[in-house]
Amino acid sequence: MTDETVLDAKDLKAAVKSAYQYIKDIQDVMGSSLEALRLEEVELSEDEKTWLITLGYDVPVKNKSAFDAMMGPINTNRGFEREYKLFAVNASTGKVESMKIRQV
């Protein structure tokens, strides 16, 4: 991004809304509900053609130990893990072009 680049908040909001809507629309085929979905990162590509939007959400831990299962609501932090998706959103059209796993 150059010093002359001014991020347009309206365009950014539209890109974030597109990413949110995309993940909500495919949530049922992702295999789990998306708890605590929130915006994590935003970046405009160097060529200023693509917004890179990272959304994070909590998913239930698949291999909980017997102890964790027994603790139930007492130990809520260990029952979920944070996952991240990186969305490439076309800056001109606002259309989601890709969704990838974002490793942290």
XYZ file of N, CA and C in Angstrom:
312
model
N 0.849 -1.164 0.000
C 0.000 0.000 0.000
C 0.896 1.229 0.000
N 0.631 2.179 -0.866
C 1.441 3.378 -0.961
C 0.974 4.415 0.046
N 1.823 5.441 0.275
C 1.460 6.519 1.187
C 0.249 7.289 0.681
N 0.046 7.289 -0.630
C -1.053 8.027 -1.229
C -2.386 7.300 -1.120
N -2.351 6.028 -0.783
C -3.572 5.233 -0.711
C -4.405 5.654 0.494
N -5.642 5.918 0.258
C -6.567 6.220 1.342
C -7.591 5.090 1.374
N -7.656 4.408 2.496
C -8.608 3.311 2.612
C -10.015 3.873 2.717
N -10.862 3.443 1.839
C -12.250 3.873 1.838
C -13.033 2.988 2.802
N -13.519 3.583 3.892
C -14.230 2.826 4.919
C -15.482 2.156 4.356
N -16.138 2.801 3.421
C -17.344 2.229 2.819
C -16.999 0.949 2.058
N -15.921 0.977 1.261
C -15.482 -0.199 0.512
C -15.042 -1.307 1.460
N -14.331 -0.929 2.513
C -13.875 -1.899 3.497
C -15.064 -2.570 4.175
N -16.035 -1.795 4.592
C -17.234 -2.359 5.235
C -17.957 -3.316 4.299
N -18.049 -2.964 3.032
C -18.706 -3.832 2.054
C -17.936 -5.144 1.903
N -16.608 -5.084 1.903
C -15.785 -6.288 1.775
C -15.966 -7.185 2.999
N -15.970 -6.596 4.176
C -16.156 -7.369 5.411
C -17.540 -8.006 5.436
N -18.555 -7.255 5.047
C -19.918 -7.802 4.994
C -20.002 -8.974 4.020
N -19.304 -8.880 2.893
C -19.301 -9.979 1.921
C -18.687 -11.236 2.524
N -17.574 -11.076 3.235
C -16.915 -12.230 3.864
C -17.818 -12.844 4.933
N -18.430 -11.996 5.775
C -19.358 -12.485 6.804
C -20.509 -13.254 6.166
N -21.111 -12.669 5.145
C -22.260 -13.315 4.507
C -21.856 -14.635 3.871
N -20.688 -14.668 3.259
C -20.201 -15.881 2.615
C -20.073 -17.017 3.619
N -19.423 -16.748 4.749
C -19.212 -17.811 5.735
C -20.531 -18.217 6.388
N -21.425 -17.275 6.581
C -22.748 -17.605 7.143
C -23.523 -18.499 6.176
N -23.420 -18.204 4.870
C -24.149 -18.972 3.854
C -23.660 -20.417 3.754
N -22.379 -20.654 4.041
C -21.858 -22.019 3.918
C -21.658 -22.699 5.277
N -22.079 -22.049 6.330
C -21.887 -22.577 7.682
C -22.415 -23.999 7.832
N -23.553 -24.293 7.252
C -24.157 -25.619 7.415
C -23.340 -26.733 6.755
N -22.495 -26.416 5.787
C -21.667 -27.446 5.155
C -20.253 -27.511 5.736
N -19.977 -26.649 6.713
C -18.645 -26.629 7.326
C -18.498 -27.660 8.440
N -19.586 -28.254 8.875
C -19.488 -29.328 9.849
C -19.646 -28.919 11.296
N -19.723 -27.635 11.579
C -19.949 -27.196 12.951
C -20.467 -25.763 12.937
N -21.075 -25.391 14.052
C -21.570 -24.020 14.146
C -20.400 -23.081 14.401
N -20.563 -21.841 14.008
C -19.511 -20.848 14.155
C -19.851 -19.958 15.347
N -19.210 -20.228 16.461
C -19.440 -19.445 17.668
C -18.441 -18.287 17.718
N -18.885 -17.163 18.240
C -18.024 -15.997 18.452
C -17.328 -15.557 17.156
N -18.095 -15.516 16.066
C -17.555 -15.077 14.776
C -17.215 -13.595 14.851
N -15.967 -13.263 14.490
C -15.593 -11.849 14.524
C -14.452 -11.561 13.547
N -14.358 -10.294 13.216
C -13.308 -9.803 12.336
C -11.979 -9.822 13.086
N -10.951 -10.379 12.447
C -9.633 -10.466 13.074
C -8.607 -9.562 12.399
N -8.575 -9.601 11.057
C -7.582 -8.816 10.316
C -8.167 -8.311 9.001
N -7.625 -7.174 8.545
C -8.000 -6.600 7.254
C -6.735 -6.077 6.593
N -6.603 -6.367 5.309
C -5.447 -5.869 4.559
C -5.865 -5.651 3.116
N -5.383 -4.572 2.533
C -5.582 -4.319 1.109
C -4.326 -4.784 0.392
N -4.492 -5.587 -0.664
C -3.333 -6.111 -1.391
C -2.510 -4.962 -1.972
N -1.247 -5.272 -2.285
C -0.342 -4.244 -2.815
C -0.866 -3.607 -4.095
N -1.529 -4.410 -4.929
C -2.071 -3.870 -6.178
C -3.438 -3.205 -5.970
N -3.916 -3.216 -4.711
C -5.168 -2.569 -4.310
C -6.396 -3.136 -5.023
N -6.303 -4.373 -5.480
C -7.425 -5.005 -6.168
C -8.180 -5.985 -5.293
N -7.589 -6.349 -4.150
C -8.186 -7.387 -3.312
C -8.099 -7.025 -1.834
N -9.225 -7.166 -1.156
C -9.234 -7.065 0.307
C -8.965 -8.459 0.855
N -8.051 -8.557 1.805
C -7.771 -9.812 2.491
C -8.379 -9.695 3.887
N -9.438 -10.435 4.102
C -10.232 -10.354 5.329
C -10.080 -11.655 6.102
N -9.640 -11.572 7.351
C -9.545 -12.756 8.203
C -10.663 -12.714 9.232
N -11.473 -13.780 9.242
C -12.519 -13.954 10.247
C -12.127 -15.116 11.140
N -12.398 -14.967 12.429
C -12.118 -16.032 13.383
C -13.398 -16.469 14.064
N -13.419 -17.717 14.500
C -14.587 -18.259 15.179
C -14.157 -19.439 16.044
N -14.986 -19.770 17.017
C -14.724 -20.898 17.902
C -15.477 -22.125 17.405
N -14.819 -23.267 17.474
C -15.446 -24.547 17.139
C -15.212 -25.504 18.301
N -16.145 -26.420 18.530
C -15.943 -27.393 19.609
C -14.716 -28.259 19.336
N -13.969 -28.536 20.386
C -12.814 -29.419 20.270
C -13.332 -30.820 19.994
N -12.793 -31.459 18.968
C -13.292 -32.768 18.544
C -12.841 -33.887 19.467
N -11.639 -33.816 19.986
C -11.089 -34.895 20.800
C -10.947 -34.474 22.251
N -12.066 -34.089 22.849
C -12.012 -33.715 24.250
C -11.724 -34.946 25.096
N -10.937 -34.747 26.132
C -10.647 -35.845 27.050
C -11.879 -36.144 27.891
N -11.896 -37.288 28.520
C -13.002 -37.661 29.405
C -13.142 -36.637 30.523
N -12.014 -36.122 31.012
C -12.053 -35.116 32.071
C -12.745 -33.850 31.579
N -12.366 -33.386 30.391
C -12.988 -32.183 29.843
C -14.484 -32.373 29.660
N -14.889 -33.529 29.165
C -16.310 -33.804 28.967
C -17.045 -33.817 30.304
N -16.402 -34.357 31.326
C -17.020 -34.425 32.641
C -17.152 -33.030 33.264
N -16.184 -32.143 33.006
C -16.206 -30.794 33.578
C -17.298 -29.932 32.953
N -17.669 -30.240 31.722
C -18.761 -29.540 31.048
C -18.620 -28.029 31.094
N -19.687 -27.334 31.522
C -19.691 -25.874 31.485
C -18.708 -25.220 32.453
N -18.185 -25.968 33.400
C -17.229 -25.396 34.343
C -15.954 -24.997 33.628
N -15.571 -25.762 32.659
C -14.308 -25.555 31.957
C -14.582 -25.192 30.501
N -15.192 -24.052 30.255
C -15.634 -23.700 28.901
C -14.497 -23.391 27.950
N -13.381 -22.859 28.417
C -12.284 -22.484 27.519
C -11.687 -23.676 26.801
N -11.631 -24.832 27.436
C -10.990 -25.986 26.835
C -11.925 -26.730 25.888
N -13.184 -26.371 25.863
C -14.123 -27.051 24.995
C -14.163 -26.502 23.578
N -13.468 -25.382 23.349
C -13.466 -24.747 22.035
C -12.043 -24.384 21.637
N -11.842 -24.313 20.325
C -10.580 -23.798 19.815
C -10.888 -22.789 18.720
N -9.993 -21.837 18.540
C -10.189 -20.765 17.573
C -9.685 -21.219 16.208
N -10.492 -20.980 15.192
C -10.090 -21.224 13.801
C -10.236 -19.932 13.026
N -9.486 -19.850 11.933
C -9.462 -18.619 11.142
C -9.606 -18.951 9.664
N -10.331 -18.094 8.973
C -10.461 -18.196 7.517
C -10.027 -16.878 6.902
N -9.287 -16.988 5.806
C -8.822 -15.819 5.067
C -9.634 -15.712 3.783
N -10.272 -14.575 3.602
C -11.110 -14.336 2.429
C -10.440 -13.309 1.531
N -10.404 -13.609 0.239
C -9.968 -12.642 -0.760
C -11.232 -12.074 -1.390
N -11.437 -10.781 -1.195
C -12.636 -10.111 -1.694
C -12.220 -9.094 -2.744
N -12.805 -9.199 -3.928
C -12.513 -8.274 -5.019
C -12.876 -6.854 -4.575
N -11.902 -5.941 -4.606
C -12.124 -4.577 -4.132
C -13.084 -3.796 -5.019
N -13.200 -4.175 -6.281
C -14.106 -3.467 -7.191
C -15.539 -3.960 -7.091
N -15.698 -5.284 -7.048
C -17.045 -5.859 -7.084
C -17.591 -6.237 -5.710
N -16.707 -6.435 -4.733
C -17.139 -6.877 -3.412
C -17.427 -8.362 -3.346
N -17.113 -9.088 -4.414
C -17.378 -10.519 -4.475
C -16.241 -11.310 -3.833
N -16.610 -12.315 -3.028
C -15.609 -13.191 -2.433
C -15.042 -14.077 -3.536
N -13.728 -14.043 -3.697
C -13.078 -14.834 -4.737
C -12.466 -16.114 -4.194
N -12.113 -16.107 -2.901
C -11.582 -17.336 -2.314
C -11.703 -17.294 -0.791
N -11.669 -18.500 -0.215
C -11.639 -18.662 1.227
C -10.601 -19.739 1.514
N -9.661 -19.424 2.406
C -8.589 -20.364 2.737
C -8.461 -20.469 4.251
N -7.860 -21.578 4.684
C -7.541 -21.733 6.102
C -6.406 -20.773 6.422
N -6.566 -20.035 7.485
C -5.528 -19.087 7.921
C -4.857 -19.669 9.155
N -3.572 -20.014 9.042
C -2.800 -20.526 10.172
C -2.244 -19.368 10.978
N -2.294 -19.506 12.281
C -1.764 -18.443 13.165
C -0.632 -19.004 13.969
